mmCIF file of C-alpha atoms and ligand atoms in Angstrom:
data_model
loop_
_atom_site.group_PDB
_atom_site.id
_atom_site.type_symbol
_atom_site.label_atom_id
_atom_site.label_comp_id
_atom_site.label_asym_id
_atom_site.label_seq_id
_atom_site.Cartn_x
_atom_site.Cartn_y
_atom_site.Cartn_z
ATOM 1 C CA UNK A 1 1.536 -1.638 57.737
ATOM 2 C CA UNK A 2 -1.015 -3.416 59.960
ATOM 3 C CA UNK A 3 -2.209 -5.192 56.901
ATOM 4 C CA UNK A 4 1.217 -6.297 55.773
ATOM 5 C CA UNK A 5 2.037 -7.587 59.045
ATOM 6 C CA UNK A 6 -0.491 -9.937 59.086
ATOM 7 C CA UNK A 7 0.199 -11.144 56.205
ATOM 8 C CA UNK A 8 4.046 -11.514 56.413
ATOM 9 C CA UNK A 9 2.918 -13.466 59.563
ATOM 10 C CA UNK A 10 0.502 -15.465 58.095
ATOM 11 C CA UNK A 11 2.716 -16.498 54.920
ATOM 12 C CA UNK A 12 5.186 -17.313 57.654
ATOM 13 C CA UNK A 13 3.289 -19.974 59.615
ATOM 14 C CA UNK A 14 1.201 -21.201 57.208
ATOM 15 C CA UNK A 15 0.492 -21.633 53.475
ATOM 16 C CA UNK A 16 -2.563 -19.593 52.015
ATOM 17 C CA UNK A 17 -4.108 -19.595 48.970
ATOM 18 C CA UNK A 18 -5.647 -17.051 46.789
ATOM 19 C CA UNK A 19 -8.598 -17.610 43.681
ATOM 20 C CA UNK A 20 -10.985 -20.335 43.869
ATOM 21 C CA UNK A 21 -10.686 -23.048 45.800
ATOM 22 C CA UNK A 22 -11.779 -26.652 43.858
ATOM 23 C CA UNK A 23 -13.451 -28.402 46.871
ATOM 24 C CA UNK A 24 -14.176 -31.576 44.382
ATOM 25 C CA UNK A 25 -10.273 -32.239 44.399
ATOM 26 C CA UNK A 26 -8.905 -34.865 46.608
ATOM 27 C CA UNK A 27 -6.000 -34.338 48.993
ATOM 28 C CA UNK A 28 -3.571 -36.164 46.750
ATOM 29 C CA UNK A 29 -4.085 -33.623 43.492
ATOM 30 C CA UNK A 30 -3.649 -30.247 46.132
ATOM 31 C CA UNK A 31 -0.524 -31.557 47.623
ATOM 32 C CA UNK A 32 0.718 -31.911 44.245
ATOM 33 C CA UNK A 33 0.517 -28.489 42.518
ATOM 34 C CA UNK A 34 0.645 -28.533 38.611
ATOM 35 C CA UNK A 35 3.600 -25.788 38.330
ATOM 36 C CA UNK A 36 5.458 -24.617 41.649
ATOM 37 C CA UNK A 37 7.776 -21.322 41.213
ATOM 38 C CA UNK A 38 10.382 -20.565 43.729
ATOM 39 C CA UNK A 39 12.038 -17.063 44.043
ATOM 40 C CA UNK A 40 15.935 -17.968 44.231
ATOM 41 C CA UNK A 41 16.528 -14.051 44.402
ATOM 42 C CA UNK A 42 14.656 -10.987 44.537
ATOM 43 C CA UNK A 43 17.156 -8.686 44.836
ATOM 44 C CA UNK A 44 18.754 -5.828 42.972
ATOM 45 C CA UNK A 45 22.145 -5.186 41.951
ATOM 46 C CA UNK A 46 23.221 -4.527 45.759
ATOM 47 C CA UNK A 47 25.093 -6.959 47.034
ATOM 48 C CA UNK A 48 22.229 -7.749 50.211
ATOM 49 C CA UNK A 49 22.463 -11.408 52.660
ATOM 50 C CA UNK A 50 18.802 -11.427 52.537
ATOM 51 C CA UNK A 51 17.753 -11.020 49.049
ATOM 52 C CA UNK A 52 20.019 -12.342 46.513
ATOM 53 C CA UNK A 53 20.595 -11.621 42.996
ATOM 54 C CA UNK A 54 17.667 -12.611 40.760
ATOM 55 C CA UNK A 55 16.716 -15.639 39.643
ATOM 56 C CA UNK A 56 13.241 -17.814 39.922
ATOM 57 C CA UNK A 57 12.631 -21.662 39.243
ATOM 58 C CA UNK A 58 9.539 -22.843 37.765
ATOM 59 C CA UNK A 59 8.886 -26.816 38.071
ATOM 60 C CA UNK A 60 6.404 -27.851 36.158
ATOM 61 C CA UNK A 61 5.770 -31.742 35.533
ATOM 62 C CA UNK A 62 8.609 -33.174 34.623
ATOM 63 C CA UNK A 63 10.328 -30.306 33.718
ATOM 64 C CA UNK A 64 12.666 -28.495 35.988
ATOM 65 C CA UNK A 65 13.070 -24.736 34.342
ATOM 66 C CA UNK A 66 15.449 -21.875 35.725
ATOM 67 C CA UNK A 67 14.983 -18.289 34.389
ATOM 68 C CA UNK A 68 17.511 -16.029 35.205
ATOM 69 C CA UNK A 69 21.018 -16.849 37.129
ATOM 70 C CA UNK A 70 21.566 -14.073 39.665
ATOM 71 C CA UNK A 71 24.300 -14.026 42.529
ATOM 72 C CA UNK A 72 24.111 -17.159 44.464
ATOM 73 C CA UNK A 73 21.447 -19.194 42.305
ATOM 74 C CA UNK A 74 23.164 -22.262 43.172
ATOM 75 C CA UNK A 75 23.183 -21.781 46.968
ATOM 76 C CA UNK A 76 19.287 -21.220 46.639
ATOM 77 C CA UNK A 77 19.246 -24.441 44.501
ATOM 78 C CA UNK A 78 21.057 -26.380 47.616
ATOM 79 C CA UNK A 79 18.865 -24.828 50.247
ATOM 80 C CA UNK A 80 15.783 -26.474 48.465
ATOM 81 C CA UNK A 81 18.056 -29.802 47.332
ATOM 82 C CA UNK A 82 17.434 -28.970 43.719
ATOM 83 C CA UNK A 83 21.167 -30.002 41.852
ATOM 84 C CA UNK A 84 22.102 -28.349 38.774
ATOM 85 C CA UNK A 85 21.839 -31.637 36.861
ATOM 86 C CA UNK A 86 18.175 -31.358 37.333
ATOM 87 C CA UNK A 87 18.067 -28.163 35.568
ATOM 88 C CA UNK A 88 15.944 -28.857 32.177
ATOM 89 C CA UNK A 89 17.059 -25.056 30.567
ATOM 90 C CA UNK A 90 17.742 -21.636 31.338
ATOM 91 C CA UNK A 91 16.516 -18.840 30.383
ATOM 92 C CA UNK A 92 18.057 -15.316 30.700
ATOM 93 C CA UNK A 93 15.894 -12.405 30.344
ATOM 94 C CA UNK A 94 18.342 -9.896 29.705
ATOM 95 C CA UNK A 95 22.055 -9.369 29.563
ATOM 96 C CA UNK A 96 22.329 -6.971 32.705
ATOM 97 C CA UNK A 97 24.855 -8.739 35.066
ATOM 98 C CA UNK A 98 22.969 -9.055 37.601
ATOM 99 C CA UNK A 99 20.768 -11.312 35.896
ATOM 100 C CA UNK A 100 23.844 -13.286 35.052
ATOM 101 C CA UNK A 101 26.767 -13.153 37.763
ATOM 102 C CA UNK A 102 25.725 -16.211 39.220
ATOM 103 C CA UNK A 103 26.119 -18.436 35.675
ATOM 104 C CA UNK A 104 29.420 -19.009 36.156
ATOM 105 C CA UNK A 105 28.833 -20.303 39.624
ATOM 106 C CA UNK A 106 26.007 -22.318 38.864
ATOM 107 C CA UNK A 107 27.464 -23.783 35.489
ATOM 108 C CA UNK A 108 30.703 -25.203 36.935
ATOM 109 C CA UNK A 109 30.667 -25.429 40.530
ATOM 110 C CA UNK A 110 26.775 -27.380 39.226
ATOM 111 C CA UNK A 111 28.741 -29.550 37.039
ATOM 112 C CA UNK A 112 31.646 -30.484 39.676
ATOM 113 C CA UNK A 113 29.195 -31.094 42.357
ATOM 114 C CA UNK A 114 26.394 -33.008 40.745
ATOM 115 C CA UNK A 115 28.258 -34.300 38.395
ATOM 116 C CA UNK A 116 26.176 -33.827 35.766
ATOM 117 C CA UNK A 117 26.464 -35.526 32.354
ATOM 118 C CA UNK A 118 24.487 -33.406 29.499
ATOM 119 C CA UNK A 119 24.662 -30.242 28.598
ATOM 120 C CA UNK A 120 22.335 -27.681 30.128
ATOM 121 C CA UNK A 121 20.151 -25.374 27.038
ATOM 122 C CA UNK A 122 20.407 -22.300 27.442
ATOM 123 C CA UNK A 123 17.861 -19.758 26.207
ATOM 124 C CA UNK A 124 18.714 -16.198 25.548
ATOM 125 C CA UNK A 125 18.091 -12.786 23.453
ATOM 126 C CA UNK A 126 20.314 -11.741 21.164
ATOM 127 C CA UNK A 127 23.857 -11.245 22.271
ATOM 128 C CA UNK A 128 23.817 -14.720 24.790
ATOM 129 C CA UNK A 129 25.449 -16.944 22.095
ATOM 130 C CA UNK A 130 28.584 -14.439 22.779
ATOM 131 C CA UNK A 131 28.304 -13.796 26.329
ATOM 132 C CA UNK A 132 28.401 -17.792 27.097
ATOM 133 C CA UNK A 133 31.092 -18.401 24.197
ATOM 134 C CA UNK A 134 33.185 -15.991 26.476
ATOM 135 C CA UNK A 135 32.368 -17.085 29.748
ATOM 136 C CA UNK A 136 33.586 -20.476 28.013
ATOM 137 C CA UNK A 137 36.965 -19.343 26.879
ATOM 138 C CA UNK A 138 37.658 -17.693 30.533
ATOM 139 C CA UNK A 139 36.887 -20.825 32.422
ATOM 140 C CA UNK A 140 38.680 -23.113 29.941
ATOM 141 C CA UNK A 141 41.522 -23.962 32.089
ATOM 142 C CA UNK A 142 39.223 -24.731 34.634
ATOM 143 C CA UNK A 143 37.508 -27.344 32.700
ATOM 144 C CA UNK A 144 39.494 -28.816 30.653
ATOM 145 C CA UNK A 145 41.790 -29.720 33.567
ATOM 146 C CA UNK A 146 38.876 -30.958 35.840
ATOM 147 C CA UNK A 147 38.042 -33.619 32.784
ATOM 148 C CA UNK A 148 41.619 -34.890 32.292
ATOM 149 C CA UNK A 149 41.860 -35.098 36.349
ATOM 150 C CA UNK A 150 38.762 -36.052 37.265
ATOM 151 C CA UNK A 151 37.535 -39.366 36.034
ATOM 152 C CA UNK A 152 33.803 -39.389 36.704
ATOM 153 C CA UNK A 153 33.519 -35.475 35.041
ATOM 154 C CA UNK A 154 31.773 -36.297 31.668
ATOM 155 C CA UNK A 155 33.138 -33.297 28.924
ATOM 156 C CA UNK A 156 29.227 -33.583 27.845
ATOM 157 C CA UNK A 157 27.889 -31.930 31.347
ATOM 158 C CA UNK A 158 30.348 -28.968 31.298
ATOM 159 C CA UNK A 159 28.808 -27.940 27.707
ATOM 160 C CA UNK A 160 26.304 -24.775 28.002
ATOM 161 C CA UNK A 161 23.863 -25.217 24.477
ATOM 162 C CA UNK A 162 22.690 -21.697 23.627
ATOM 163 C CA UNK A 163 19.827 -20.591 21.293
ATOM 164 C CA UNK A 164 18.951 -17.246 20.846
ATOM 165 C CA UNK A 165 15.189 -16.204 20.999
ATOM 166 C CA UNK A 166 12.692 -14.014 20.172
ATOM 167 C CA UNK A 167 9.437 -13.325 21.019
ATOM 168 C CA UNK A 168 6.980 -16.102 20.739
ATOM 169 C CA UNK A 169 7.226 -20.368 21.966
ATOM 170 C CA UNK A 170 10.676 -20.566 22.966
ATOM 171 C CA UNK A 171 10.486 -24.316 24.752
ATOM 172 C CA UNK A 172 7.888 -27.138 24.530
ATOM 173 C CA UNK A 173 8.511 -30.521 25.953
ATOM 174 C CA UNK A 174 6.422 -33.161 28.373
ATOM 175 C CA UNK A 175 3.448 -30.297 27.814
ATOM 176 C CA UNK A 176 5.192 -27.851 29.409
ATOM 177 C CA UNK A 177 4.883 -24.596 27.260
ATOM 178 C CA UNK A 178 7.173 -21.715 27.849
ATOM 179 C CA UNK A 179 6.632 -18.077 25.623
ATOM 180 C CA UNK A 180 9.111 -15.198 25.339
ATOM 181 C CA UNK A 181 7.847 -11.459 24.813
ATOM 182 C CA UNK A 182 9.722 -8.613 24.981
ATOM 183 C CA UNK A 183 9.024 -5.626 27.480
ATOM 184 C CA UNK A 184 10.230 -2.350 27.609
ATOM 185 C CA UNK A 185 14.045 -1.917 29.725
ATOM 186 C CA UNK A 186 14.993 1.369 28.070
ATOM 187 C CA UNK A 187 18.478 0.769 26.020
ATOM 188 C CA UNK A 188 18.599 -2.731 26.856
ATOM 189 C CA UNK A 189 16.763 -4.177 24.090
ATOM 190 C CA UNK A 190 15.782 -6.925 23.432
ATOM 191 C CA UNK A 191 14.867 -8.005 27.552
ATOM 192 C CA UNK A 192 12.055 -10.770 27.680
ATOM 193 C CA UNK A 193 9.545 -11.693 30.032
ATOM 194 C CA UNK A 194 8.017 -15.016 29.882
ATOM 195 C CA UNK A 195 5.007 -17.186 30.642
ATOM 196 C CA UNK A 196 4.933 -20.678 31.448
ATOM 197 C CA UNK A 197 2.186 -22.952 30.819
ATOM 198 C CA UNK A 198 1.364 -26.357 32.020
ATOM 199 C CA UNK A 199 -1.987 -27.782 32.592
ATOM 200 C CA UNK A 200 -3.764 -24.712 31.841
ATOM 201 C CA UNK A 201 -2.130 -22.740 34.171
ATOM 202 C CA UNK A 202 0.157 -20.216 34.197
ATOM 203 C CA UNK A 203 3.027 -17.703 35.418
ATOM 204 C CA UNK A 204 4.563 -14.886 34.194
ATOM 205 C CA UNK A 205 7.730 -13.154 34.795
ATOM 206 C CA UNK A 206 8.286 -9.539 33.708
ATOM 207 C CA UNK A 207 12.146 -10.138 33.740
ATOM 208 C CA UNK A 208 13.207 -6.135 33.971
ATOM 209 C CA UNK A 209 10.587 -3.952 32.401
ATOM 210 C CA UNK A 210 8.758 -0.553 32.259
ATOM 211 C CA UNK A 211 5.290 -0.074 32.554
ATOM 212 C CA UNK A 212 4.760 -2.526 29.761
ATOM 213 C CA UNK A 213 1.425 -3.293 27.432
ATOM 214 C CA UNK A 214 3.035 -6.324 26.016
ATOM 215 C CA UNK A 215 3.272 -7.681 29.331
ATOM 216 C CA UNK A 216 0.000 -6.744 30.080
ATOM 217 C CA UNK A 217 -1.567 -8.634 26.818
ATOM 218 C CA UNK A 218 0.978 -11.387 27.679
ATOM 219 C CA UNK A 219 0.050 -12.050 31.478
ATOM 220 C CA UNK A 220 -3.476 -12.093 30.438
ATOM 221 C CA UNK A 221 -5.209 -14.945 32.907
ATOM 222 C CA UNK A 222 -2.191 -15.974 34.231
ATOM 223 C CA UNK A 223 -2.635 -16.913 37.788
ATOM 224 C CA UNK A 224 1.264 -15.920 38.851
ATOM 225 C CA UNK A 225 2.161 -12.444 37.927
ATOM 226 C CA UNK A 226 5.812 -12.210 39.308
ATOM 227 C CA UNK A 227 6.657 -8.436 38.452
ATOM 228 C CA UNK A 228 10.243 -6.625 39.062
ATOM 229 C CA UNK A 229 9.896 -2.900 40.915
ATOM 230 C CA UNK A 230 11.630 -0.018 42.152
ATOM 231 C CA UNK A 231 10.888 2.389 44.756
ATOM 232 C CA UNK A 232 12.563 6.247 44.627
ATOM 233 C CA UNK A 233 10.986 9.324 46.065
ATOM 234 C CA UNK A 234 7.898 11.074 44.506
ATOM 235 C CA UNK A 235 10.117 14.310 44.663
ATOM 236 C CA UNK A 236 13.191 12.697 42.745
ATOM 237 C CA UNK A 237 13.927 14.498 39.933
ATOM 238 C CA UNK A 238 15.381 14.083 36.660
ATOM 239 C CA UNK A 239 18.755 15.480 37.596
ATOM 240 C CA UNK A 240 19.402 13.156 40.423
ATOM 241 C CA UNK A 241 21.816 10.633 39.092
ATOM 242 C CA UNK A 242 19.847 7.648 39.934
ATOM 243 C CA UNK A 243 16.680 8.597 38.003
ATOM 244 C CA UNK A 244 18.005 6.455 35.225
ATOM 245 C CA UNK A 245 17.526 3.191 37.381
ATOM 246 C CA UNK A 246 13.732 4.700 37.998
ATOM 247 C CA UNK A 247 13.544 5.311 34.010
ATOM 248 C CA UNK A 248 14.036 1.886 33.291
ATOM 249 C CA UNK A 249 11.762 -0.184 35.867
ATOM 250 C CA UNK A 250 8.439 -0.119 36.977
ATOM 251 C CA UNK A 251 7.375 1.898 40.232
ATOM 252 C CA UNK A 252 4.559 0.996 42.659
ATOM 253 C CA UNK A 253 2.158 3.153 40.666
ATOM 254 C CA UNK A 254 2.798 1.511 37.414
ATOM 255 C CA UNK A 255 2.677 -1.986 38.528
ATOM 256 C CA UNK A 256 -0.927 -1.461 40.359
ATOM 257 C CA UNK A 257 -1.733 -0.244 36.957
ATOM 258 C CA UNK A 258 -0.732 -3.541 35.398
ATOM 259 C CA UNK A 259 -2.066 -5.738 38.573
ATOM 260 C CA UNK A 260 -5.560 -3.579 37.372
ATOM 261 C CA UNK A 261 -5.413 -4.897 34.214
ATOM 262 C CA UNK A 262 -4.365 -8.560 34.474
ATOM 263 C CA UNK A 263 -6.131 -9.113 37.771
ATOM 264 C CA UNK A 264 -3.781 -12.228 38.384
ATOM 265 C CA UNK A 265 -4.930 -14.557 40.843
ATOM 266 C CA UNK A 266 -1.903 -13.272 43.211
ATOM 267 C CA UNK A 267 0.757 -10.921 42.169
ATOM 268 C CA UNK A 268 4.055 -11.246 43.640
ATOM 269 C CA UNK A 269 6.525 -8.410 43.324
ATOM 270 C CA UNK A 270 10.616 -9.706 42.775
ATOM 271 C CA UNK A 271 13.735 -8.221 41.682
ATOM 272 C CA UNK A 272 12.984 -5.335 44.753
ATOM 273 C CA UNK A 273 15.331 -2.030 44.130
ATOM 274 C CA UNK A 274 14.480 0.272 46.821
ATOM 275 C CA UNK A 275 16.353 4.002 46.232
ATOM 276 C CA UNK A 276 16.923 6.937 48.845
ATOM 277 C CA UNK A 277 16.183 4.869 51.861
ATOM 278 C CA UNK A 278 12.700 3.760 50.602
ATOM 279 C CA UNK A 279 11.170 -0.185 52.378
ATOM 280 C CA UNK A 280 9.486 -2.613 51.366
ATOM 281 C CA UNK A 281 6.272 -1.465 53.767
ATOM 282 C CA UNK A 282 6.023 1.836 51.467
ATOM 283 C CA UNK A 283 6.171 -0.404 47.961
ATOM 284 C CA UNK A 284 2.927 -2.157 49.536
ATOM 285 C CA UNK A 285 1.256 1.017 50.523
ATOM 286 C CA UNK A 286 1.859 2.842 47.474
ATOM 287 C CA UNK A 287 0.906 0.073 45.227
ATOM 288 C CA UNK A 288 -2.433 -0.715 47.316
ATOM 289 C CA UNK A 289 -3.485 2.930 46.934
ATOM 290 C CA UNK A 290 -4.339 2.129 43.479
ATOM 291 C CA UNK A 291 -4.695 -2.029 43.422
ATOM 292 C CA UNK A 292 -6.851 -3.881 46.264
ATOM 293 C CA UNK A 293 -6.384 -7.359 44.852
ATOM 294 C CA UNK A 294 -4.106 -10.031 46.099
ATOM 295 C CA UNK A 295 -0.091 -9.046 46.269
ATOM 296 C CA UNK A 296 2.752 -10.242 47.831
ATOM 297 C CA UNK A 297 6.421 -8.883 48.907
ATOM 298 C CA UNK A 298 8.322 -11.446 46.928
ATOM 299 C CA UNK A 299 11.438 -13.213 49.564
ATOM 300 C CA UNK A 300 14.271 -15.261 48.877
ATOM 301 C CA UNK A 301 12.869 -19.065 48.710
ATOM 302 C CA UNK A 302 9.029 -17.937 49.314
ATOM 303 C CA UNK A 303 7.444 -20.548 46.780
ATOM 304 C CA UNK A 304 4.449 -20.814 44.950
ATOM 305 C CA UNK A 305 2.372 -23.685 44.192
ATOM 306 C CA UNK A 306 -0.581 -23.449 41.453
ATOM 307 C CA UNK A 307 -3.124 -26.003 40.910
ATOM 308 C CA UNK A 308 -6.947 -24.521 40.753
ATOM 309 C CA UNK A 309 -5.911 -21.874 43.479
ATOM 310 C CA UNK A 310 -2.684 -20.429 44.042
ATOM 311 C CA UNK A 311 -1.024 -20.716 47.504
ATOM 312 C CA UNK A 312 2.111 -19.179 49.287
ATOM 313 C CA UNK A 313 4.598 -21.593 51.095
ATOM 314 C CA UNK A 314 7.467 -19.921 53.151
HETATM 315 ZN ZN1 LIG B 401 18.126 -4.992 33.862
HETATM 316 ZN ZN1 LIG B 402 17.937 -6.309 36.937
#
């Protein structure tokens, strides 16, 4: 608790970094970090003011990379003036609305206000080609009658390009390197995780997973591990009607398991689902019973920046 404290006020005030520190680099390279991740959400399903649905943008070089478009993505984006014409791709990890309620949002309330003028790519697993072709048809009033009335709405930057993936390089442009596996979310196959690489660094997101070994072979020397977890009871058992949501994430336990085996430089956890009352405090304290190296309770626009260490802005 103590121990959390002090570092929820420390991340607060100032920005701290974790792995080694490159004392040869000048002040110009550490102010500018080779990928910077930003948690847009790192909420659950429940509809919470402080941690929205969940979504995370990774900008690395020129590229400008959104994975996952949770409730109120595009407010995040505003709050840290990134505008959706920016956006390079998305990526979805899985089909589980609340990796996905925000699209809509994002999409055409992006494309009215920032006027964008391409379409945005959008990356998906199996089963995104029709979600987006009926998103499409619903909003098709909407569109069509913004382009007639509105002059300066180009048709091209209302156009969502999908492409479904698989495992393996999904995305490589301006050296930016992005690589889909697929993790373990019970029925809801196939969900991806991915792992960005730029400049020989890295960060991986589990997307929604179990206690996953291809994550664990996937996040190997990554210096971001971003993981998903949920908190229930010890005691709960497998009548209670929420041991399903328990069944298909990745408690405390597990995820110090993983954090054992990666050793990241900093692991961060997102996408928090805390059941029966459980806090954020008792996530911490149950994971550090069984991992002692660098972790962080994930918050709505806490932001990462990697170069040869890896520091927390907030
Ligand atoms: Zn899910
Ligand atoms: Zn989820």
């Amino acid at each position: 608790m103590k121990q959390l404290f002090l570092v929820t006020i420390i991340a607060l005030f100032f920005s701290i970094s974790f792995g080694q520190v490159d004392t040869n680099k000048d002040r110009t390279q550490v102010n500018a970090p080779d990928i910077k991740v930003t948690l847009l959400g790192t909420g659950s399903p429940l509809p919470l003011m402080d941690r929205f649905g969940p979504s995370i943008l990774v900008q690395a070089g020129s590229e400008t990379l959104l994975f996952d478009a949770g409730r109120g993505c595009l407010q995040r984006l505003r709050q840290i003036n990134v505008s959706y014409d920016k956006i390079n791709a998305l990526f979805l990890t899985h089909l589980h609305s609340d990796h996905i309620v925000g699209l809509p949002d994002l999409w055409l309330t992006g494309w009215l206000v920032s006027e964008r003028q391409n379409p945005l790519n959008v990356f998906g697993p199996t089963g995104t080609n029709s979600m987006i072709e009926y998103l499409q048809k619903a909003f098709s009033y909407d569109v069509n009658i913004r382009i007639e009335d509105d002059k300066k709405l180009k048709a091209e930057g209302s156009k969502l390009l999908v492409k479904e993936i698989k495992q393996g390089v999904v995305y490589e442009k301006n050296a930016v390197k992005v690589i889909a596996f697929e993790v373990d979310h019970g029925l809801v196959k196939p969900a991806l995780g991915y792992r960005i690489e730029y400049k020989g660094h890295s960060v991986v997101l589990s997307g929604d997973t179990r206690y996953s070994e291809i994550l664990i072979n996937s996040s190997r020397g990554a210096d971001l591990l971003i993981h998903e977890v949920v908190i229930a009871p010890d005691t709960l058992s497998k009548s209670d009607p929420r041991y399903h949501i328990v069944a298909l994430h990745t408690t405390p336990e597990q995820a110090a398991k993983v954090f054992n085996e990666v050793k990241p430089k900093l692991a961060v956890y997102s996408h928090i689902a805390k059941l029966h009352g459980n806090t954020e405090q008792e996530i911490l304290k149950r994971t550090k019973v069984i991992y002692s190296g660098p972790l962080i309770m994930g918050e709505d626009l806490m932001s990462f920046s990697i170069s040869d260490s890896v520091s927390v802005n907030k």
